CSV table of N, CA and C and ligand atoms in Angstrom, one decimal:
chain,number,residue,atom,x,y,z
O,17,MET,N,-6.7,16.1,9.8
O,17,MET,CA,-6.3,16.0,8.4
O,17,MET,C,-7.5,15.9,7.5
O,18,GLU,N,-7.3,16.1,6.2
O,18,GLU,CA,-8.4,16.0,5.3
O,18,GLU,C,-8.0,14.9,4.2
O,19,THR,N,-8.9,13.9,4.1
O,19,THR,CA,-8.7,12.9,3.0
O,19,THR,C,-9.3,13.4,1.7
O,20,GLN,N,-8.5,13.4,0.7
O,20,GLN,CA,-9.1,13.9,-0.6
O,20,GLN,C,-9.8,12.8,-1.4
O,21,ASN,N,-9.3,11.6,-1.4
O,21,ASN,CA,-10.0,10.5,-1.9
O,21,ASN,C,-9.3,9.2,-1.5
O,22,ILE,N,-9.9,8.0,-1.9
O,22,ILE,CA,-9.2,6.8,-1.7
O,22,ILE,C,-8.3,6.6,-2.9
O,23,ASP,N,-7.0,6.6,-2.6
O,23,ASP,CA,-6.0,6.4,-3.7
O,23,ASP,C,-5.9,5.0,-4.2
O,24,HIS,N,-5.8,4.1,-3.2
O,24,HIS,CA,-5.8,2.6,-3.6
O,24,HIS,C,-6.0,1.7,-2.4
O,25,ILE,N,-6.3,0.5,-2.8
O,25,ILE,CA,-6.4,-0.6,-1.7
O,25,ILE,C,-5.3,-1.6,-2.0
O,26,GLY,N,-4.6,-1.9,-1.0
O,26,GLY,CA,-3.4,-2.8,-1.1
O,26,GLY,C,-3.9,-4.3,-0.9
O,27,VAL,N,-3.5,-5.1,-1.8
O,27,VAL,CA,-3.9,-6.6,-1.8
O,27,VAL,C,-2.6,-7.4,-1.9
O,28,VAL,N,-2.3,-8.2,-0.9
O,28,VAL,CA,-1.1,-9.1,-1.0
O,28,VAL,C,-1.5,-10.3,-1.7
O,29,VAL,N,-0.6,-10.7,-2.6
O,29,VAL,CA,-0.9,-11.9,-3.5
O,29,VAL,C,0.4,-12.9,-3.4
O,30,GLU,N,0.1,-14.1,-3.8
O,30,GLU,CA,1.2,-15.1,-3.8
O,30,GLU,C,2.0,-15.0,-5.1
O,31,ASN,N,1.4,-14.6,-6.2
O,31,ASN,CA,2.1,-14.5,-7.4
O,31,ASN,C,1.5,-13.4,-8.3
O,32,ILE,N,2.3,-12.3,-8.4
O,32,ILE,CA,1.7,-11.1,-9.0
O,32,ILE,C,1.4,-11.3,-10.5
O,33,ASP,N,2.1,-12.1,-11.2
O,33,ASP,CA,1.8,-12.3,-12.6
O,33,ASP,C,0.4,-13.0,-12.8
O,34,LYS,N,0.2,-14.0,-11.9
O,34,LYS,CA,-1.1,-14.7,-12.0
O,34,LYS,C,-2.2,-13.8,-11.5
O,35,ALA,N,-1.9,-12.9,-10.5
O,35,ALA,CA,-2.9,-12.0,-10.0
O,35,ALA,C,-3.3,-11.0,-11.1
O,36,ILE,N,-2.3,-10.5,-11.8
O,36,ILE,CA,-2.6,-9.5,-12.9
O,36,ILE,C,-3.5,-10.1,-13.9
O,37,GLU,N,-3.1,-11.3,-14.3
O,37,GLU,CA,-3.9,-12.1,-15.3
O,37,GLU,C,-5.4,-12.2,-14.8
O,38,PHE,N,-5.6,-12.5,-13.5
O,38,PHE,CA,-6.9,-12.7,-12.9
O,38,PHE,C,-7.7,-11.4,-12.9
O,39,TYR,N,-7.0,-10.3,-12.4
O,39,TYR,CA,-7.7,-9.0,-12.3
O,39,TYR,C,-8.1,-8.5,-13.7
O,40,THR,N,-7.2,-8.7,-14.7
O,40,THR,CA,-7.5,-8.2,-16.0
O,40,THR,C,-8.5,-9.0,-16.8
O,41,THR,N,-8.3,-10.3,-16.8
O,41,THR,CA,-9.2,-11.2,-17.6
O,41,THR,C,-10.5,-11.5,-16.9
O,42,LYS,N,-10.5,-11.7,-15.6
O,42,LYS,CA,-11.7,-12.1,-14.9
O,42,LYS,C,-12.5,-10.9,-14.3
O,43,LEU,N,-11.8,-9.9,-13.9
O,43,LEU,CA,-12.5,-8.7,-13.3
O,43,LEU,C,-12.6,-7.5,-14.2
O,44,GLY,N,-12.0,-7.6,-15.4
O,44,GLY,CA,-12.1,-6.6,-16.4
O,44,GLY,C,-11.4,-5.3,-16.0
O,45,MET,N,-10.3,-5.4,-15.2
O,45,MET,CA,-9.6,-4.2,-14.8
O,45,MET,C,-8.4,-4.0,-15.7
O,46,LYS,N,-7.8,-2.8,-15.7
O,46,LYS,CA,-6.6,-2.6,-16.6
O,46,LYS,C,-5.4,-2.3,-15.7
O,47,LEU,N,-4.3,-2.8,-16.2
O,47,LEU,CA,-3.0,-2.6,-15.6
O,47,LEU,C,-2.5,-1.2,-15.9
O,48,VAL,N,-2.3,-0.3,-14.9
O,48,VAL,CA,-1.8,1.0,-15.2
O,48,VAL,C,-0.4,1.3,-14.9
O,49,HIS,N,0.2,0.5,-14.0
O,49,HIS,CA,1.6,0.7,-13.6
O,49,HIS,C,2.1,-0.5,-12.9
O,50,ARG,N,3.4,-0.8,-13.1
O,50,ARG,CA,4.0,-1.9,-12.5
O,50,ARG,C,5.5,-1.6,-12.2
O,51,GLU,N,6.0,-2.0,-11.0
O,51,GLU,CA,7.4,-1.8,-10.7
O,51,GLU,C,7.8,-2.7,-9.6
O,52,ASP,N,9.1,-2.9,-9.5
O,52,ASP,CA,9.7,-3.6,-8.4
O,52,ASP,C,10.4,-2.6,-7.6
O,53,LEU,N,10.0,-2.6,-6.2
O,53,LEU,CA,10.7,-1.7,-5.3
O,53,LEU,C,11.8,-2.5,-4.6
O,54,GLN,N,13.0,-2.5,-5.1
O,54,GLN,CA,14.0,-3.4,-4.6
O,54,GLN,C,14.3,-3.0,-3.1
O,55,ASP,N,14.3,-1.7,-2.8
O,55,ASP,CA,14.7,-1.3,-1.4
O,55,ASP,C,13.6,-1.8,-0.4
O,56,ARG,N,12.4,-2.0,-0.9
O,56,ARG,CA,11.3,-2.5,0.0
O,56,ARG,C,11.2,-4.0,-0.1
O,57,GLY,N,11.8,-4.6,-1.1
O,57,GLY,CA,11.7,-6.1,-1.3
O,57,GLY,C,10.4,-6.5,-1.8
O,58,ILE,N,9.7,-5.6,-2.6
O,58,ILE,CA,8.4,-6.0,-3.1
O,58,ILE,C,8.2,-5.7,-4.6
O,59,LYS,N,7.3,-6.5,-5.2
O,59,LYS,CA,6.9,-6.2,-6.6
O,59,LYS,C,5.4,-5.6,-6.4
O,60,VAL,N,5.1,-4.5,-7.1
O,60,VAL,CA,3.8,-4.0,-7.1
O,60,VAL,C,3.2,-3.8,-8.5
O,61,ALA,N,1.9,-3.8,-8.5
O,61,ALA,CA,1.2,-3.5,-9.8
O,61,ALA,C,-0.1,-2.8,-9.4
O,62,PHE,N,-0.4,-1.7,-10.2
O,62,PHE,CA,-1.6,-0.9,-9.9
O,62,PHE,C,-2.6,-1.2,-11.1
O,63,LEU,N,-3.9,-1.4,-10.7
O,63,LEU,CA,-4.9,-1.7,-11.7
O,63,LEU,C,-6.1,-0.8,-11.3
O,64,THR,N,-6.8,-0.4,-12.4
O,64,THR,CA,-8.1,0.4,-12.1
O,64,THR,C,-9.2,-0.1,-12.9
O,65,GLY,N,-10.4,0.3,-12.6
O,65,GLY,CA,-11.6,0.0,-13.4
O,65,GLY,C,-11.6,0.9,-14.6
O,66,THR,N,-12.5,0.7,-15.5
O,66,THR,CA,-12.6,1.6,-16.7
O,66,THR,C,-12.9,3.0,-16.4
O,67,HIS,N,-13.7,3.3,-15.3
O,67,HIS,CA,-14.1,4.6,-15.0
O,67,HIS,C,-13.3,5.2,-13.8
O,68,GLY,N,-12.9,4.4,-12.9
O,68,GLY,CA,-12.5,4.9,-11.6
O,68,GLY,C,-11.0,5.3,-11.6
O,69,GLU,N,-10.7,6.2,-10.6
O,69,GLU,CA,-9.4,6.6,-10.4
O,69,GLU,C,-8.7,5.7,-9.3
O,70,THR,N,-9.6,5.3,-8.4
O,70,THR,CA,-9.1,4.4,-7.3
O,70,THR,C,-8.5,3.1,-7.8
O,71,ALA,N,-7.3,2.8,-7.3
O,71,ALA,CA,-6.7,1.6,-7.8
O,71,ALA,C,-6.6,0.5,-6.8
O,72,VAL,N,-6.4,-0.7,-7.3
O,72,VAL,CA,-6.0,-1.8,-6.5
O,72,VAL,C,-4.5,-2.0,-6.7
O,73,GLU,N,-3.7,-2.0,-5.5
O,73,GLU,CA,-2.3,-2.2,-5.6
O,73,GLU,C,-2.0,-3.7,-5.2
O,74,LEU,N,-1.5,-4.5,-6.2
O,74,LEU,CA,-1.1,-5.8,-5.8
O,74,LEU,C,0.3,-5.8,-5.3
O,75,LEU,N,0.5,-6.6,-4.3
O,75,LEU,CA,1.9,-6.6,-3.7
O,75,LEU,C,2.3,-8.1,-3.5
O,76,GLU,N,3.5,-8.4,-4.0
O,76,GLU,CA,4.1,-9.7,-3.8
O,76,GLU,C,5.6,-9.5,-3.3
O,77,PRO,N,6.0,-10.2,-2.2
O,77,PRO,CA,7.3,-10.1,-1.8
O,77,PRO,C,8.3,-10.6,-2.8
O,78,ILE,N,9.5,-10.0,-3.0
O,78,ILE,CA,10.5,-10.5,-3.9
O,78,ILE,C,11.0,-11.9,-3.4
O,79,ASN,N,11.3,-11.9,-2.0
O,79,ASN,CA,11.7,-13.1,-1.4
O,79,ASN,C,10.7,-13.5,-0.3
O,80,HIS,N,9.9,-14.6,-0.6
O,80,HIS,CA,8.8,-15.0,0.2
O,80,HIS,C,9.3,-15.5,1.6
O,81,GLU,N,10.6,-15.9,1.7
O,81,GLU,CA,11.1,-16.4,2.9
O,81,GLU,C,11.7,-15.4,3.9
O,82,ASP,N,11.8,-14.1,3.4
O,82,ASP,CA,12.4,-13.1,4.2
O,82,ASP,C,11.5,-12.5,5.2
O,83,MET,N,11.5,-13.0,6.5
O,83,MET,CA,10.6,-12.6,7.5
O,83,MET,C,10.8,-11.2,8.0
O,84,ASN,N,11.9,-10.5,7.6
O,84,ASN,CA,12.1,-9.1,7.9
O,84,ASN,C,11.3,-8.2,7.0
O,85,ASN,N,10.7,-8.8,5.9
O,85,ASN,CA,9.9,-8.1,5.0
O,85,ASN,C,8.5,-8.2,5.4
O,86,THR,N,7.8,-7.0,5.6
O,86,THR,CA,6.5,-7.0,6.2
O,86,THR,C,5.5,-7.7,5.3
O,87,VAL,N,5.7,-7.6,4.0
O,87,VAL,CA,4.7,-8.3,3.1
O,87,VAL,C,4.9,-9.8,3.1
O,88,ALA,N,6.1,-10.3,3.1
O,88,ALA,CA,6.4,-11.7,3.2
O,88,ALA,C,5.8,-12.3,4.6
O,89,LYS,N,6.0,-11.5,5.6
O,89,LYS,CA,5.5,-11.9,7.0
O,89,LYS,C,4.0,-11.9,7.0
O,90,PHE,N,3.4,-11.0,6.4
O,90,PHE,CA,1.9,-10.9,6.3
O,90,PHE,C,1.4,-12.1,5.5
O,91,LEU,N,2.0,-12.4,4.4
O,91,LEU,CA,1.6,-13.5,3.6
O,91,LEU,C,1.7,-14.9,4.3
O,92,LYS,N,2.8,-15.0,5.0
O,92,LYS,CA,3.0,-16.3,5.8
O,92,LYS,C,2.0,-16.4,7.0
O,93,SER,N,1.8,-15.3,7.7
O,93,SER,CA,1.0,-15.4,8.9
O,93,SER,C,-0.5,-15.3,8.6
O,94,ARG,N,-0.9,-14.5,7.6
O,94,ARG,CA,-2.4,-14.3,7.4
O,94,ARG,C,-2.9,-14.8,6.0
O,95,GLY,N,-1.9,-15.1,5.1
O,95,GLY,CA,-2.3,-15.5,3.8
O,95,GLY,C,-2.6,-14.3,2.9
O,96,PRO,N,-2.9,-14.6,1.6
O,96,PRO,CA,-3.2,-13.5,0.7
O,96,PRO,C,-4.5,-12.8,1.0
O,97,GLY,N,-4.6,-11.5,0.7
O,97,GLY,CA,-5.8,-10.8,0.9
O,97,GLY,C,-5.6,-9.3,1.2
O,98,LEU,N,-6.7,-8.6,1.6
O,98,LEU,CA,-6.6,-7.2,1.9
O,98,LEU,C,-5.5,-6.8,2.8
O,99,HIS,N,-4.7,-5.8,2.5
O,99,HIS,CA,-3.5,-5.5,3.3
O,99,HIS,C,-3.5,-4.1,3.9
O,100,HIS,N,-3.9,-3.1,3.0
O,100,HIS,CA,-3.9,-1.7,3.5
O,100,HIS,C,-4.9,-0.8,2.7
O,101,LEU,N,-5.3,0.3,3.3
O,101,LEU,CA,-6.1,1.3,2.7
O,101,LEU,C,-5.2,2.5,2.5
O,102,ALA,N,-5.2,3.1,1.3
O,102,ALA,CA,-4.4,4.3,1.1
O,102,ALA,C,-5.2,5.4,0.7
O,103,VAL,N,-5.0,6.5,1.5
O,103,VAL,CA,-5.8,7.7,1.2
O,103,VAL,C,-4.9,8.9,0.7
O,104,LYS,N,-5.5,9.6,-0.2
O,104,LYS,CA,-4.7,10.7,-0.8
O,104,LYS,C,-4.8,12.0,0.0
O,105,VAL,N,-3.7,12.6,0.3
O,105,VAL,CA,-3.8,13.9,1.1
O,105,VAL,C,-3.0,14.9,0.3
O,106,GLU,N,-3.3,16.2,0.7
O,106,GLU,CA,-2.6,17.3,0.0
O,106,GLU,C,-1.2,17.6,0.6
O,107,ASN,N,-1.2,17.5,1.9
O,107,ASN,CA,0.0,17.8,2.7
O,107,ASN,C,0.3,16.7,3.7
O,108,ILE,N,1.2,15.8,3.3
O,108,ILE,CA,1.4,14.6,4.1
O,108,ILE,C,2.1,14.9,5.4
O,109,GLU,N,3.0,15.9,5.4
O,109,GLU,CA,3.7,16.2,6.7
O,109,GLU,C,2.7,16.7,7.7
O,110,LYS,N,1.8,17.6,7.2
O,110,LYS,CA,0.8,18.2,8.1
O,110,LYS,C,-0.2,17.1,8.6
O,111,SER,N,-0.6,16.2,7.7
O,111,SER,CA,-1.5,15.1,8.0
O,111,SER,C,-0.9,14.2,9.1
O,112,LEU,N,0.4,13.9,9.0
O,112,LEU,CA,1.1,13.1,10.0
O,112,LEU,C,1.0,13.8,11.3
O,113,LYS,N,1.3,15.1,11.3
O,113,LYS,CA,1.3,15.9,12.6
O,113,LYS,C,-0.1,15.8,13.2
O,114,ASP,N,-1.1,16.0,12.4
O,114,ASP,CA,-2.5,16.0,12.9
O,114,ASP,C,-2.9,14.7,13.5
O,115,LEU,N,-2.5,13.6,12.8
O,115,LEU,CA,-2.8,12.3,13.3
O,115,LEU,C,-2.1,12.0,14.6
O,116,GLU,N,-0.8,12.4,14.7
O,116,GLU,CA,0.0,12.2,15.9
O,116,GLU,C,-0.6,13.0,17.0
O,117,SER,N,-1.0,14.2,16.8
O,117,SER,CA,-1.6,15.0,17.9
O,117,SER,C,-2.9,14.5,18.3
O,118,ASN,N,-3.6,13.7,17.4
O,118,ASN,CA,-4.8,13.0,17.8
O,118,ASN,C,-4.6,11.7,18.5
O,119,GLY,N,-3.3,11.3,18.7
O,119,GLY,CA,-3.0,10.1,19.5
O,119,GLY,C,-2.8,8.9,18.6
O,120,LEU,N,-2.8,9.0,17.3
O,120,LEU,CA,-2.6,7.8,16.5
O,120,LEU,C,-1.1,7.4,16.5
O,121,GLN,N,-0.8,6.1,16.3
O,121,GLN,CA,0.5,5.6,16.3
O,121,GLN,C,1.1,5.6,14.9
O,122,LEU,N,2.1,6.4,14.6
O,122,LEU,CA,2.6,6.4,13.2
O,122,LEU,C,3.7,5.3,13.1
O,123,VAL,N,3.7,4.6,11.9
O,123,VAL,CA,4.7,3.7,11.6
O,123,VAL,C,5.9,4.5,11.0
O,124,ASP,N,5.6,5.5,10.2
O,124,ASP,CA,6.6,6.4,9.6
O,124,ASP,C,6.3,7.8,10.2
O,125,LYS,N,7.3,8.3,10.9
O,125,LYS,CA,7.2,9.7,11.4
O,125,LYS,C,7.3,10.7,10.3
O,126,ALA,N,8.0,10.3,9.3
O,126,ALA,CA,8.3,11.2,8.2
O,126,ALA,C,7.9,10.5,6.9
O,127,PRO,N,7.5,11.3,5.9
O,127,PRO,CA,7.2,10.6,4.6
O,127,PRO,C,8.4,10.1,3.9
O,128,ARG,N,8.2,9.0,3.1
O,128,ARG,CA,9.3,8.5,2.3
O,128,ARG,C,8.8,8.2,0.9
O,129,PRO,N,9.7,8.0,-0.1
O,129,PRO,CA,9.3,7.8,-1.4
O,129,PRO,C,8.7,6.4,-1.5
O,130,GLY,N,7.5,6.3,-2.2
O,130,GLY,CA,6.8,5.0,-2.3
O,130,GLY,C,6.7,4.7,-3.8
O,131,ALA,N,5.7,3.8,-4.1
O,131,ALA,CA,5.5,3.4,-5.5
O,131,ALA,C,5.1,4.7,-6.3
O,132,ARG,N,5.4,4.6,-7.6
O,132,ARG,CA,5.0,5.7,-8.6
O,132,ARG,C,5.7,7.0,-8.3
O,133,GLY,N,6.7,7.0,-7.4
O,133,GLY,CA,7.4,8.2,-7.1
O,133,GLY,C,6.6,9.1,-6.1
O,134,HIS,N,5.5,8.7,-5.5
O,134,HIS,CA,4.7,9.5,-4.6
O,134,HIS,C,5.4,9.4,-3.2
O,135,LEU,N,5.0,10.4,-2.4
O,135,LEU,CA,5.5,10.4,-1.0
O,135,LEU,C,4.4,9.6,-0.2
O,136,VAL,N,4.9,8.6,0.7
O,136,VAL,CA,4.0,7.8,1.4
O,136,VAL,C,4.4,7.7,2.9
O,137,ALA,N,3.4,7.4,3.8
O,137,ALA,CA,3.7,7.1,5.2
O,137,ALA,C,2.6,6.2,5.7
O,138,PHE,N,3.0,5.3,6.6
O,138,PHE,CA,2.0,4.4,7.2
O,138,PHE,C,1.6,4.7,8.6
O,139,VAL,N,0.4,4.4,8.9
O,139,VAL,CA,-0.1,4.5,10.3
O,139,VAL,C,-0.5,3.1,10.8
O,140,HIS,N,-0.2,2.8,12.1
O,140,HIS,CA,-0.3,1.5,12.6
O,140,HIS,C,-1.8,1.0,12.7
O,141,PRO,N,-2.0,-0.3,12.3
O,141,PRO,CA,-3.4,-0.8,12.3
O,141,PRO,C,-4.0,-0.7,13.7
O,142,LYS,N,-3.2,-0.8,14.7
O,142,LYS,CA,-3.8,-0.8,16.1
O,142,LYS,C,-4.5,0.5,16.4
O,143,SER,N,-4.1,1.6,15.7
O,143,SER,CA,-4.7,2.9,15.9
O,143,SER,C,-5.8,3.2,14.9
O,144,VAL,N,-6.0,2.3,14.0
O,144,VAL,CA,-7.1,2.5,12.9
O,144,VAL,C,-8.1,1.4,12.9
O,145,MET,N,-8.4,0.9,14.0
O,145,MET,CA,-9.4,-0.2,14.1
O,145,MET,C,-9.1,-1.4,13.2
O,146,GLY,N,-7.8,-1.8,13.3
O,146,GLY,CA,-7.4,-3.0,12.6
O,146,GLY,C,-7.0,-2.8,11.1
O,147,VAL,N,-7.0,-1.6,10.6
O,147,VAL,CA,-6.7,-1.3,9.2
O,147,VAL,C,-5.3,-0.6,9.1
O,148,LEU,N,-4.4,-1.2,8.4
O,148,LEU,CA,-3.1,-0.5,8.1
O,148,LEU,C,-3.4,0.6,7.1
O,149,LEU,N,-3.1,1.9,7.5
O,149,LEU,CA,-3.5,3.0,6.7
O,149,LEU,C,-2.2,3.6,6.1
O,150,GLU,N,-2.3,4.0,4.8
O,150,GLU,CA,-1.2,4.6,4.1
O,150,GLU,C,-1.7,6.0,3.7
O,151,LEU,N,-0.9,7.0,3.9
O,151,LEU,CA,-1.1,8.3,3.4
O,151,LEU,C,-0.3,8.5,2.1
O,152,VAL,N,-0.9,9.1,1.1
O,152,VAL,CA,-0.2,9.3,-0.2
O,152,VAL,C,-0.3,10.7,-0.6
O,153,GLN,N,0.9,11.3,-0.8
O,153,GLN,CA,0.9,12.7,-1.4
O,153,GLN,C,1.5,12.5,-2.8
O,154,PRO,N,0.7,12.7,-3.8
O,154,PRO,CA,1.2,12.5,-5.2
O,154,PRO,C,2.4,13.5,-5.5
O,155,ARG,N,3.3,13.0,-6.3
O,155,ARG,CA,4.5,13.8,-6.6
O,155,ARG,C,4.0,15.0,-7.4
O,156,GLU,N,4.8,16.1,-7.3
O,156,GLU,CA,4.4,17.4,-8.0
O,156,GLU,C,4.2,17.1,-9.5
N,23,MC0,C1,5.5,1.3,-1.3
N,23,MC0,C2,4.1,1.2,-1.2
N,23,MC0,C3,3.3,2.2,-1.8
N,23,MC0,O1,2.0,2.0,-1.8
N,23,MC0,O2,3.8,3.1,-2.4
N,23,MC0,C4,3.6,0.1,-0.3
N,23,MC0,O3,2.5,-0.3,-0.5
N,23,MC0,S1,4.6,-0.7,0.7
N,23,MC0,C5,3.7,-2.0,1.5
N,23,MC0,C6,4.4,-2.7,2.5
N,23,MC0,N1,4.9,-1.9,3.5
N,23,MC0,C7,4.3,-1.8,4.7
N,23,MC0,O4,3.4,-2.5,5.0
N,23,MC0,C8,4.9,-0.8,5.7
N,23,MC0,C9,4.0,-0.6,6.9
N,23,MC0,N2,3.8,-1.8,7.7
N,23,MC0,C10,4.5,-2.2,8.8
N,23,MC0,O5,5.5,-1.4,9.1
N,23,MC0,C11,4.2,-3.4,9.5
N,23,MC0,O6,3.5,-4.3,8.7
N,23,MC0,C12,3.4,-3.2,10.8
N,23,MC0,C13,2.0,-2.6,10.5
N,23,MC0,C14,4.2,-2.2,11.8
N,23,MC0,C15,3.2,-4.5,11.5
N,23,MC0,O7,4.5,-5.1,11.6
N,23,MC0,P1,4.8,-6.1,12.7
N,23,MC0,O8,6.2,-6.7,12.5
N,23,MC0,O9,4.6,-5.5,14.1
N,23,MC0,O10,3.8,-7.2,12.4
N,23,MC0,P2,3.2,-8.4,13.2
N,23,MC0,O11,3.0,-9.4,12.2
N,23,MC0,O12,4.0,-8.7,14.4
N,23,MC0,O13,1.8,-7.8,13.6
N,23,MC0,C16,1.6,-7.0,14.7
N,23,MC0,C17,0.1,-6.8,14.8
N,23,MC0,O14,-0.4,-6.0,13.6
N,23,MC0,C18,-1.3,-6.8,12.9
N,23,MC0,N3,-1.1,-6.5,11.4
N,23,MC0,C19,0.1,-6.7,10.8
N,23,MC0,N4,-0.1,-6.3,9.5
N,23,MC0,C20,-1.4,-5.9,9.4
N,23,MC0,C21,-2.1,-5.4,8.3
N,23,MC0,N5,-1.6,-5.2,7.1
N,23,MC0,N6,-3.4,-5.0,8.5
N,23,MC0,C22,-4.0,-5.2,9.8
N,23,MC0,N7,-3.3,-5.6,10.8
N,23,MC0,C23,-2.0,-6.0,10.6
N,23,MC0,C24,-1.0,-8.2,13.2
N,23,MC0,O15,-2.1,-9.0,13.0
N,23,MC0,C25,-0.7,-8.1,14.7
N,23,MC0,O16,-1.9,-8.0,15.4
N,23,MC0,P3,-2.0,-8.8,16.8
N,23,MC0,O17,-1.0,-8.2,17.7
N,23,MC0,O18,-3.4,-8.5,17.2
N,23,MC0,O19,-1.8,-10.2,16.5
């Protein structure tokens, strides 16, 4: 597969409002998008620097006690911090096939709708040297 660029870096936080306040006022980033993904049980916010395209995605679980939610489980077991690396690809289905044929363990065998209406799919951190990898194919 070919990576076009780093789309975003996912960061799990305890409180998304306080985190947005921190990233905008202390780190000088700007909020470019915010939404609640009810089906995933998470709130997300995307911020970028003044020049860059690459974003930080802040993630907070809607219900912190729901251990079926991967973000709530991560927060409880590992605490807030870096969660995933997301790379942009042109053809997500082909990229998944390439990764699978190279022996990587896919979390999602097929792409699904993610934040901002893009198609996304995750690759297991065990196959990526401890990093949860997300593929992102921007919507047309
Ligand atoms: C919508 C969107 C978007 O961008 O558009 C999003 O961001 S959605 C963002 C939220 N969605 C997701 O994260 C979906 C993909 N993630 C998953 O399906 C899950 O988190 C898995 C990666 C399969 C792990 O789930 P599982 O229940 O197996 O977790 P677990 O706590 O038992 O952990 C199993 C092993 O994986 C490690 N592990 C768990 N989460 C990790 C992470 N984020 N980065 C690196 N390692 C991680 C644990 O430390 C553990 O290692 P040891 O075995 O060595 O102790």
